[in-house]
mmCIF file of C-alpha atoms in Angstrom:
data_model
loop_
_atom_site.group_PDB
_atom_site.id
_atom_site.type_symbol
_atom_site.label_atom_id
_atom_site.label_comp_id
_atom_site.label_asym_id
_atom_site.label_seq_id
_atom_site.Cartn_x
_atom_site.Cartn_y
_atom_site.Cartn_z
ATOM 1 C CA UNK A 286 113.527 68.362 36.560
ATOM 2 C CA UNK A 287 116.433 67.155 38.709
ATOM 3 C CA UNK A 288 119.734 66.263 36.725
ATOM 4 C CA UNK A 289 120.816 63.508 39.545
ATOM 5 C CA UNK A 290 117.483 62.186 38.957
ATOM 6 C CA UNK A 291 118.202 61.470 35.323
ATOM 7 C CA UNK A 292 121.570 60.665 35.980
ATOM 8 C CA UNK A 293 119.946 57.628 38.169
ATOM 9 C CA UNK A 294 117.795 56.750 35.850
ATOM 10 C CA UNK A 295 120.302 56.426 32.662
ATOM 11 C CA UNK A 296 122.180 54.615 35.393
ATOM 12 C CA UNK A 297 125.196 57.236 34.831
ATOM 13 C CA UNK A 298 127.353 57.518 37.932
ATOM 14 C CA UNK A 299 128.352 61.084 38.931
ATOM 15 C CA UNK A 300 131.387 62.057 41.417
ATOM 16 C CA UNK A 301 130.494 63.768 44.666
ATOM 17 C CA UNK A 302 131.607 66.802 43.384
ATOM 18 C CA UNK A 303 130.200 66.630 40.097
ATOM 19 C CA UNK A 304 126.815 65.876 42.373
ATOM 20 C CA UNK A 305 127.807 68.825 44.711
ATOM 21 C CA UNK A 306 127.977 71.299 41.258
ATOM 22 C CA UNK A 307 124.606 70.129 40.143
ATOM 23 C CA UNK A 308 122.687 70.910 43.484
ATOM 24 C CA UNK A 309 124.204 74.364 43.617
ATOM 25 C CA UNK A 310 123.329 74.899 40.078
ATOM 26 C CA UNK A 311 119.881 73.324 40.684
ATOM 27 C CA UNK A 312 119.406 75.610 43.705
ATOM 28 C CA UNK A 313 120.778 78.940 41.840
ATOM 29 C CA UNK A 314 117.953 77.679 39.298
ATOM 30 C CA UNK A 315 114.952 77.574 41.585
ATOM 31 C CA UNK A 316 115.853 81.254 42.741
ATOM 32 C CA UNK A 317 116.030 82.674 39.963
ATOM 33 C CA UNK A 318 113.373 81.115 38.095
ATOM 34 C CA UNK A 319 111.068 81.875 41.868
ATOM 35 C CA UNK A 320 107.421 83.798 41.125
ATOM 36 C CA UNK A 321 107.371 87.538 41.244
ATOM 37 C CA UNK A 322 104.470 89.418 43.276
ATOM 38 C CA UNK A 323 101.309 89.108 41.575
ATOM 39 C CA UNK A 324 101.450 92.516 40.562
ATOM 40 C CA UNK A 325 104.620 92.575 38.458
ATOM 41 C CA UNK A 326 102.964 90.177 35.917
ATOM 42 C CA UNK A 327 101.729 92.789 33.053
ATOM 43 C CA UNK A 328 99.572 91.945 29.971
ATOM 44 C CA UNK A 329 100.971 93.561 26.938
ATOM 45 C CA UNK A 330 98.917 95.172 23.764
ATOM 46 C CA UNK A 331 98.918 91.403 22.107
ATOM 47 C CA UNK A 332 97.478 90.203 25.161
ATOM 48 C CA UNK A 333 100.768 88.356 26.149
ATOM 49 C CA UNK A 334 102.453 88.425 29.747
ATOM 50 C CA UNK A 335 105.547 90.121 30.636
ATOM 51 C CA UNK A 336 107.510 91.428 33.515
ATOM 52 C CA UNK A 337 108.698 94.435 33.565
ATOM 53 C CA UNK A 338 112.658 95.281 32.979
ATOM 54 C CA UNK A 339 113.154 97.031 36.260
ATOM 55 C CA UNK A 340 111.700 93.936 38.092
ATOM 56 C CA UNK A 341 113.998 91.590 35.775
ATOM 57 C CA UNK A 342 116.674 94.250 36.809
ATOM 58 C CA UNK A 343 116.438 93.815 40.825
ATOM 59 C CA UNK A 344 116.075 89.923 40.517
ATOM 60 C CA UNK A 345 119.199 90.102 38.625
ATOM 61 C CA UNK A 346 121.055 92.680 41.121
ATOM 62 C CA UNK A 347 119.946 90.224 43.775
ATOM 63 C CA UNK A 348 121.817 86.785 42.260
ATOM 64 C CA UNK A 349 124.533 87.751 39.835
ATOM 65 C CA UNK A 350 127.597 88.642 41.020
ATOM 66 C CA UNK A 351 127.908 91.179 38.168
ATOM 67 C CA UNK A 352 126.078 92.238 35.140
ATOM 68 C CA UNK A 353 126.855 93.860 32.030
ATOM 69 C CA UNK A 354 125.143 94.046 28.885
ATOM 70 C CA UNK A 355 126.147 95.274 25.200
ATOM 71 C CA UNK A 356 123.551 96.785 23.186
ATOM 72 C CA UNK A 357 124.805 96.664 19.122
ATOM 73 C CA UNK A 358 123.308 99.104 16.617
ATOM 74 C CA UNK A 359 119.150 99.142 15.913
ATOM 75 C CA UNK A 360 118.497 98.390 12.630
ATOM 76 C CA UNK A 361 114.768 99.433 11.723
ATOM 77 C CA UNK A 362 112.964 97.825 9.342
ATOM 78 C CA UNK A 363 110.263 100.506 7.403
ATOM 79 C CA UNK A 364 107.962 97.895 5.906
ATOM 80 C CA UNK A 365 107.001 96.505 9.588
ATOM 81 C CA UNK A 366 108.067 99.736 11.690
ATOM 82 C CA UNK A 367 109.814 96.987 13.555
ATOM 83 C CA UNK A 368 113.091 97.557 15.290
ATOM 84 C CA UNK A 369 115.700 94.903 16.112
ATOM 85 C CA UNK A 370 118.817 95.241 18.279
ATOM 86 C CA UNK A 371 121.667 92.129 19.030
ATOM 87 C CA UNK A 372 121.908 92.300 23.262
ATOM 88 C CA UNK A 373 124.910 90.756 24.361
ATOM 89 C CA UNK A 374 124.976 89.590 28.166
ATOM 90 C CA UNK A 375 127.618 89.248 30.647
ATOM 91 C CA UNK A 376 126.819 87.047 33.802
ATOM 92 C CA UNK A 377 128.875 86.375 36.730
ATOM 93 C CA UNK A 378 127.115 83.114 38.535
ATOM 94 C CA UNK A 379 128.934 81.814 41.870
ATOM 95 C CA UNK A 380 132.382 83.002 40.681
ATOM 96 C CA UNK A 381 131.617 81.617 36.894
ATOM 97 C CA UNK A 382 131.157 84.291 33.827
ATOM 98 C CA UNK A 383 128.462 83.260 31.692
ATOM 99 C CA UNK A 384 127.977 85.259 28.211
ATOM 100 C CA UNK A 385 124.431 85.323 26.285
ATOM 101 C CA UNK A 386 123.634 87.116 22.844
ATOM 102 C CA UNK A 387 119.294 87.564 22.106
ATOM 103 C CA UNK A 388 117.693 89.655 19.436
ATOM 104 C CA UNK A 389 115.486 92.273 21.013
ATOM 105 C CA UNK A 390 112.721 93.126 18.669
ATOM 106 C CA UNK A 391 109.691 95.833 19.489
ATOM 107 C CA UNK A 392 107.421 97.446 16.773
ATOM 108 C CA UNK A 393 107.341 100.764 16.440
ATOM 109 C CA UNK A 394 104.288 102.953 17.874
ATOM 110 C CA UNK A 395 102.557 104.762 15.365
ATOM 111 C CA UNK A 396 99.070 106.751 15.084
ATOM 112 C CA UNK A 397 96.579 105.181 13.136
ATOM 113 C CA UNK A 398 96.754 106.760 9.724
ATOM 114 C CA UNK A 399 99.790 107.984 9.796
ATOM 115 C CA UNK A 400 102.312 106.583 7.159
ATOM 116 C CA UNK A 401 105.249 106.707 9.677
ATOM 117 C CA UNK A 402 105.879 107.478 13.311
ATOM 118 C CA UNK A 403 106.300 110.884 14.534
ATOM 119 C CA UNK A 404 107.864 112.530 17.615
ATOM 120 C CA UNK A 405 110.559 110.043 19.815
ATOM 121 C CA UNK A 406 108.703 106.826 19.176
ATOM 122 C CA UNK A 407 111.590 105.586 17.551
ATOM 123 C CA UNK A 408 114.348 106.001 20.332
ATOM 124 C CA UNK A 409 111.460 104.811 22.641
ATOM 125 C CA UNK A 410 110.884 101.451 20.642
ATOM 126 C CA UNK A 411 114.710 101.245 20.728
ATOM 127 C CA UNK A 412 115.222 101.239 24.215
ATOM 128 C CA UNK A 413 112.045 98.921 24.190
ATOM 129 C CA UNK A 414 113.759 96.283 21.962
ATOM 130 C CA UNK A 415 116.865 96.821 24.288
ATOM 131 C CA UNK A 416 115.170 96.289 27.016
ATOM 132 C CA UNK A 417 113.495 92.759 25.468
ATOM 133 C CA UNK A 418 117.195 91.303 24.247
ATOM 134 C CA UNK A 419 118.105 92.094 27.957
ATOM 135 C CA UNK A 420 115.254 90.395 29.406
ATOM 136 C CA UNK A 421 115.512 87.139 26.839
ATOM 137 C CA UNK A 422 118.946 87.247 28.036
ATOM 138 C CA UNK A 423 117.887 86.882 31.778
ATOM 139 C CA UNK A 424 115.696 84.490 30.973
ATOM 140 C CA UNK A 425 118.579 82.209 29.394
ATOM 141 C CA UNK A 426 120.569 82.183 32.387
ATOM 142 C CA UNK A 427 117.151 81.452 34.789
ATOM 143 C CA UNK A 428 115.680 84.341 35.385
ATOM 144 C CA UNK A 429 111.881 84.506 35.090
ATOM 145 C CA UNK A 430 112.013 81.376 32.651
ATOM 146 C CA UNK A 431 108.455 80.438 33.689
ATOM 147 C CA UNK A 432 107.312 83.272 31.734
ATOM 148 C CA UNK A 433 108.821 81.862 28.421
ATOM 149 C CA UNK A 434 107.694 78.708 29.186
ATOM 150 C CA UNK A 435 103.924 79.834 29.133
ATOM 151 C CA UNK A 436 103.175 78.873 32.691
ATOM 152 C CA UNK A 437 101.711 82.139 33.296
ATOM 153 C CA UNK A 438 98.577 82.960 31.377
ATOM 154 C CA UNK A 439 96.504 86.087 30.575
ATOM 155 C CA UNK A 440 92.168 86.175 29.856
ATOM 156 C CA UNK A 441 92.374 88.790 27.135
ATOM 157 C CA UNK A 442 90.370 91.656 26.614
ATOM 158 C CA UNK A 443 90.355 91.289 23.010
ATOM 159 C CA UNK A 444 89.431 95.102 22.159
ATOM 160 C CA UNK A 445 88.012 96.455 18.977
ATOM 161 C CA UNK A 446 88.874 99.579 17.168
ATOM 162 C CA UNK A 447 86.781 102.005 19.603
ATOM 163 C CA UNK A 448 89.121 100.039 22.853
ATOM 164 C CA UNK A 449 85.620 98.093 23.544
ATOM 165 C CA UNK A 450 86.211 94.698 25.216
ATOM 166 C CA UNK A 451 84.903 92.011 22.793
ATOM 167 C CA UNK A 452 85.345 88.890 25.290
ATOM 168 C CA UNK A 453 82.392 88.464 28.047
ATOM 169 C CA UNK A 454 84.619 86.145 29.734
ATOM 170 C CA UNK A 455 87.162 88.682 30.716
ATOM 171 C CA UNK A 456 84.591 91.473 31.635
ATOM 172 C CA UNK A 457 83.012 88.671 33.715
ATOM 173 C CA UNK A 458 86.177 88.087 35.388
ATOM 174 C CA UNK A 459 87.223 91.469 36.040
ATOM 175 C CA UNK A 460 83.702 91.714 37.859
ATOM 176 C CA UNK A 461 84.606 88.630 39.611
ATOM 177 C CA UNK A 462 87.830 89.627 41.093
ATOM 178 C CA UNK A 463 86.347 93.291 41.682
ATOM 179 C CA UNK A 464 89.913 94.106 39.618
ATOM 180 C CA UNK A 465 89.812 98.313 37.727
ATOM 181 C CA UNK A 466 89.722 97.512 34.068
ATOM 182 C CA UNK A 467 91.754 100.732 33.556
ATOM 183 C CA UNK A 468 94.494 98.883 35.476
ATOM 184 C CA UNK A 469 94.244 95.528 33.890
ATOM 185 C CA UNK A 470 93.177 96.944 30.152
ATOM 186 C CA UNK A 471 95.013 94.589 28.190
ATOM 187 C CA UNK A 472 94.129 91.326 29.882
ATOM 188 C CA UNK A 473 94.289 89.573 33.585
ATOM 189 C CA UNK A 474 97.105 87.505 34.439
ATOM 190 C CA UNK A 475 96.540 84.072 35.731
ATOM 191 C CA UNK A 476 99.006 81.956 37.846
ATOM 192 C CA UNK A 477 99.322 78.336 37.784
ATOM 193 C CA UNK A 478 98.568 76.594 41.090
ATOM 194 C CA UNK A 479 102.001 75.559 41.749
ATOM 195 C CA UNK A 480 102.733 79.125 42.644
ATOM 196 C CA UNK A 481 99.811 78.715 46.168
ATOM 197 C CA UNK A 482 102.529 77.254 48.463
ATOM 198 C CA UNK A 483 105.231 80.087 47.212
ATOM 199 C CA UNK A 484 102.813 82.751 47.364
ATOM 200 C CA UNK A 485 101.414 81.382 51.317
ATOM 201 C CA UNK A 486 104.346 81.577 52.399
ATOM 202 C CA UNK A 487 105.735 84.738 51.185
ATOM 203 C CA UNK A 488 102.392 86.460 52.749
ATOM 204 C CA UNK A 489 101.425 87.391 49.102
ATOM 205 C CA UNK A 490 97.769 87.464 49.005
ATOM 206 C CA UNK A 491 96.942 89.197 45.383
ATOM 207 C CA UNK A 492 97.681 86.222 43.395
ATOM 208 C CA UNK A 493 94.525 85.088 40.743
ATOM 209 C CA UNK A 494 95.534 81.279 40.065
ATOM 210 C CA UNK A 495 94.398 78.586 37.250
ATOM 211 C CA UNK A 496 91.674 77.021 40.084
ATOM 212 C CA UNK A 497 90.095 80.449 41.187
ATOM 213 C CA UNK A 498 89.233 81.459 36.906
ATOM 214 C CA UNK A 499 88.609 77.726 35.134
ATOM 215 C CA UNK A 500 87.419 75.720 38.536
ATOM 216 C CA UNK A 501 89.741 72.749 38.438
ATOM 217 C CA UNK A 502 91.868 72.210 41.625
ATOM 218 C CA UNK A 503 95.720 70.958 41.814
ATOM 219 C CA UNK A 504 96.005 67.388 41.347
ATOM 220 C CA UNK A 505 96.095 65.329 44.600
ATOM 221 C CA UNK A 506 92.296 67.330 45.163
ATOM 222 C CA UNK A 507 91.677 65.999 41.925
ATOM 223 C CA UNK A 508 91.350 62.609 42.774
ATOM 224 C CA UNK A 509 88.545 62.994 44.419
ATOM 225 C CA UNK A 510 86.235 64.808 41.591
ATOM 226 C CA UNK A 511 84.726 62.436 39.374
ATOM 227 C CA UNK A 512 86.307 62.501 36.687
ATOM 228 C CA UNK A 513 83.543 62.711 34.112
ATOM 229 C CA UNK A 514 82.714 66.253 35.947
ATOM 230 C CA UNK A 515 86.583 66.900 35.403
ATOM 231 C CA UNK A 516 86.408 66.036 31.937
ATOM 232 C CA UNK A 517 83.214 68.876 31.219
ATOM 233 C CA UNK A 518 84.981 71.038 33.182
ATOM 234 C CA UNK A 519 88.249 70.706 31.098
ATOM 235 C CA UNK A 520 86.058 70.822 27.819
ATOM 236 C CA UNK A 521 84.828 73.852 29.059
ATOM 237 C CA UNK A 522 88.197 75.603 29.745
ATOM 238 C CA UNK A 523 89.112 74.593 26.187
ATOM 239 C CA UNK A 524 86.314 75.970 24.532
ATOM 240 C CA UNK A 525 86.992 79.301 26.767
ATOM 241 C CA UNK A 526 90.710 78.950 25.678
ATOM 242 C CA UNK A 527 89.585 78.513 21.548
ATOM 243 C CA UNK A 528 87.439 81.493 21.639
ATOM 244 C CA UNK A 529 89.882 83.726 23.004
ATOM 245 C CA UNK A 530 92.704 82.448 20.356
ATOM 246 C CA UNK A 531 93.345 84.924 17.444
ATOM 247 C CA UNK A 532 93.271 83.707 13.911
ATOM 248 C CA UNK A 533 96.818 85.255 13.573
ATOM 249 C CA UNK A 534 100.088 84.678 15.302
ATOM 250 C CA UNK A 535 100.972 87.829 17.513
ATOM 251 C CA UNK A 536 103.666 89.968 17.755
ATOM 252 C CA UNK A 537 105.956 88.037 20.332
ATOM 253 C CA UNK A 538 105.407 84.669 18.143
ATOM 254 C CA UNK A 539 106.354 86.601 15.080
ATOM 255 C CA UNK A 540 109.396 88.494 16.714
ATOM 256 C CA UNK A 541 110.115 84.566 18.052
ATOM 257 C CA UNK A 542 110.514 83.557 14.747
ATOM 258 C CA UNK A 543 112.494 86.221 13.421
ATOM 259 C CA UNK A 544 115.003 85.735 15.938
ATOM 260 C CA UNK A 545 115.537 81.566 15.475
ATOM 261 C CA UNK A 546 116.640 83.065 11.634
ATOM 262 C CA UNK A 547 118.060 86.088 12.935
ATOM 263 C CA UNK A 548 120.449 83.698 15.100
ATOM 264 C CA UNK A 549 122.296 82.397 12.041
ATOM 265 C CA UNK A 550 121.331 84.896 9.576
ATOM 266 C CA UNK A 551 121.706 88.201 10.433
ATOM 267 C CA UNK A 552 121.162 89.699 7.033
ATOM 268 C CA UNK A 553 117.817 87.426 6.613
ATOM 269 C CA UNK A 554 114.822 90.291 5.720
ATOM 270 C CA UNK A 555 111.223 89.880 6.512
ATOM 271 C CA UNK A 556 110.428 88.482 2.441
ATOM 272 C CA UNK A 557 113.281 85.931 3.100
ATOM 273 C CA UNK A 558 111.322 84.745 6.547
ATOM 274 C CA UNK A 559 107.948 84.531 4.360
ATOM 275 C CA UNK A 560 109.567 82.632 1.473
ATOM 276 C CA UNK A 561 111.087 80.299 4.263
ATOM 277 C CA UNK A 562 107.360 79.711 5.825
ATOM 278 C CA UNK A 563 105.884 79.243 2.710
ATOM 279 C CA UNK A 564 108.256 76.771 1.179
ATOM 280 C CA UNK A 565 108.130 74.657 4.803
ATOM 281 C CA UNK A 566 103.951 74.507 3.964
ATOM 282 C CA UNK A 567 104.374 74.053 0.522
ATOM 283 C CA UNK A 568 105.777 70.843 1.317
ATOM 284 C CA UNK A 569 103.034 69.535 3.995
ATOM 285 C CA UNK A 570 100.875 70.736 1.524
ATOM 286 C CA UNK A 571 99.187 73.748 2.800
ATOM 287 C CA UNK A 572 98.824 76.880 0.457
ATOM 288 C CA UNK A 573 99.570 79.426 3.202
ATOM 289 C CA UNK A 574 98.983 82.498 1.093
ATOM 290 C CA UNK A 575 95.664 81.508 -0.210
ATOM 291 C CA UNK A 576 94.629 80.652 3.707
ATOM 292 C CA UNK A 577 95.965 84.164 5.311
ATOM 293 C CA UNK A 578 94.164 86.114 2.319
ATOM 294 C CA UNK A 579 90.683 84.192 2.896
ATOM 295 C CA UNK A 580 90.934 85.288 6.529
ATOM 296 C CA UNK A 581 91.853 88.955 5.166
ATOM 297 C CA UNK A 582 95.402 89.555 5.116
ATOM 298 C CA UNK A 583 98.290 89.086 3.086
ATOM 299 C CA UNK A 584 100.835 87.070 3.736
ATOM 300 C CA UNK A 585 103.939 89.386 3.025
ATOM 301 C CA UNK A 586 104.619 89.814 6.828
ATOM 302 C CA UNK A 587 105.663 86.903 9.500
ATOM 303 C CA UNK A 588 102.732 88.037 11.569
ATOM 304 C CA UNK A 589 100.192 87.347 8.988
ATOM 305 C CA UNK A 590 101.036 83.225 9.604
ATOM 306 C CA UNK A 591 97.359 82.103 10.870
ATOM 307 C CA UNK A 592 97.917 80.668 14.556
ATOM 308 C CA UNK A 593 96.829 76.902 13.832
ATOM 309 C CA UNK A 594 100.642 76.756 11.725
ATOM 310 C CA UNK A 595 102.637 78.726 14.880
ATOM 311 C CA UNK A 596 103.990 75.438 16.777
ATOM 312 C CA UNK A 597 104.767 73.166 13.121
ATOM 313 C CA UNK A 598 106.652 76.475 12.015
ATOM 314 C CA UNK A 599 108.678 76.744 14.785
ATOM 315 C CA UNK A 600 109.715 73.617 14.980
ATOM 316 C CA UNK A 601 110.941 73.457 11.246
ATOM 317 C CA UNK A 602 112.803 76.578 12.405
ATOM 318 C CA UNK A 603 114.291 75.452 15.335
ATOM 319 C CA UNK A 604 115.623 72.195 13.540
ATOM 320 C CA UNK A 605 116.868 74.580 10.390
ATOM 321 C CA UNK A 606 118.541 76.950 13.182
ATOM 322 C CA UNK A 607 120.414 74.145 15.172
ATOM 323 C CA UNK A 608 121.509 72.586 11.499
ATOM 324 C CA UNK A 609 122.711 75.629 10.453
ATOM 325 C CA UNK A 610 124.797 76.382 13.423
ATOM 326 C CA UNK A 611 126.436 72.911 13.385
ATOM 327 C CA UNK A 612 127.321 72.980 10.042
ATOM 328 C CA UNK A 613 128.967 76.688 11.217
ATOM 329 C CA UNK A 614 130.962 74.739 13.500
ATOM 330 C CA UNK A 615 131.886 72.157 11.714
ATOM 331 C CA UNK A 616 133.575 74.465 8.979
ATOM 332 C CA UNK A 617 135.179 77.144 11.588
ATOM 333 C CA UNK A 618 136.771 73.559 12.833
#
């Protein structure tokens, strides 16, 4: 979305050099927020999409002027094996230093059964929940934001216990693009369409787009499908998109909400986070406890919230995080 554009359209005047800042800030923007190869798009245990930090690393070498981060000290909580770390950014853009603090968060890898983890999985989740501040960080100042936004998508595998595939549709697809399901265990990234023209003309010729798995073209080929076809073959895509939804929020939601609290409570444990959901339902009337334990789990950790509360929830927390910080500010003035 263009600033001058909404500048015209509140009717707010802006100097020529207040127009010349915006462009190059605009333009700075579009680079660093540009697609990646098809390959550097990963699916993750929870079936969610990352990129890994090395990639984040040489976009970053390629547009800041400098770099720095600040890693603070891990703290580890035992009832989630979940290990959180403050990351603390330093940004040079076009001659202007731009600071960012995220939580990194990464659970701890553990063997079934056992009743803690063994060997160096805990300095290797460490590094991992470095290595997630740093990329949240990135993704404040532009880099990769697409992938926070949830423009790229993954078809799950959705394993069981034995590492079976439970979903047809992604052993279908995997068929489909002739892709090795030892290389794309976890899930199959899909692109959105906007990234064809991007990937043409960079000579990419990997990329597995939004049209090519659900059917539907971009819109000005839209116009000419009827759009009672369009509408079965959206109804279809949703139905594909329900099955493959968990009943449960996963691990990046749940680490999302952590850190919203985390950002003006840095003492806040995982019971306070719970008590906080629970109160928020209370109110619109939903007995959250009662719901997670007739689905099978208890609701004593944030990533026992069932899925159908994720977006309400983070709302509420969003609007408690931003009131909290102004009423910060408004006593440090």
């Amino acid at each position: 979305m263009s600033i001058g554009k909404i500048a015209q359209s509140l009717g707010v005047e802006l100097s020529s050099s207040s127009r010349e800042q915006i462009m190059e800030k605009e333009r700075w923007l579009k680079l660093a927020d540009a697609p990646f190869p098809y390959h550097d798009y990963k699916v993750n245990y929870d079936g969610n999409i990352y990129i890994a930090q090395q990639c984040i690393a040489d976009r970053n070498a390629l547009l800041f002027d400098q770099f720095q981060y600040e890693a603070e000290e891990a703290q580890v909580n035992t009832d989630t094996w979940c290990v959180g770390v403050w990351v603390k950014v330093r940004a040079i853009i076009n001659g202007k230093e731009h600071s960012v603090r995220q939580y990194g968060v990464h659970t701890i890898s553990k063997l079934r059964g056992d009743v803690k983890p063994v060997g160096d999985a805990m300095e290797q989740a460490i590094k991992s929940a470095v290595s997630d501040g740093m990329k949240k960080c990135s993704s404040w100042l532009g880099i990769a934001a697409h992938i926070y936004r949830g423009e790229v998508i993954s078809i799950r595998a959705n394993r069981n216990k034995e590492g079976q595939s439970q979903s047809k549709f992604y052993l279908q697809n995997l068929e489909k693009f002739g892709l090795s399901e030892y290389e794309y265990k976890y899930g199959i990234p899909v692109l959105p369409d906007s990234f064809k023209s991007f990937y043409e003309k960079m000579d990419w010729t990997d990329g597995i787009f939004y049209s090519d798995v659900f059917g539907y073209r971009d819109h000005q080929e839209d116009e000419h499908i009827p759009s009672e076809k369009m509408e079965k073959k959206t109804e279809k895509v949703q139905e594909r998109s329900e099955a493959e939804s968990p009943a449960f929020i996963n691990d990046m939601q749940a680490n999302y909400l952590r850190g919203l609290i985390y950002d003006f409570n840095e003492n806040a444990q995982e019971a306070d986070i719970v008590q906080a959901i629970i109160a928020y339902l209370v109110k619109r009337k939903v007995d959250v406890v009662q719901e997670a334990e007739e689905m099978g789990r208890r609701f004593t950790t944030v990533d026992a919230l069932p899925s159908v509360h994720f977006t309400s929830v983070h709302r509420y927390f969003k609007q408690l995080r931003r009131a909290r910080l102004e009423s910060t500010e408004e006593k440090s003035a």
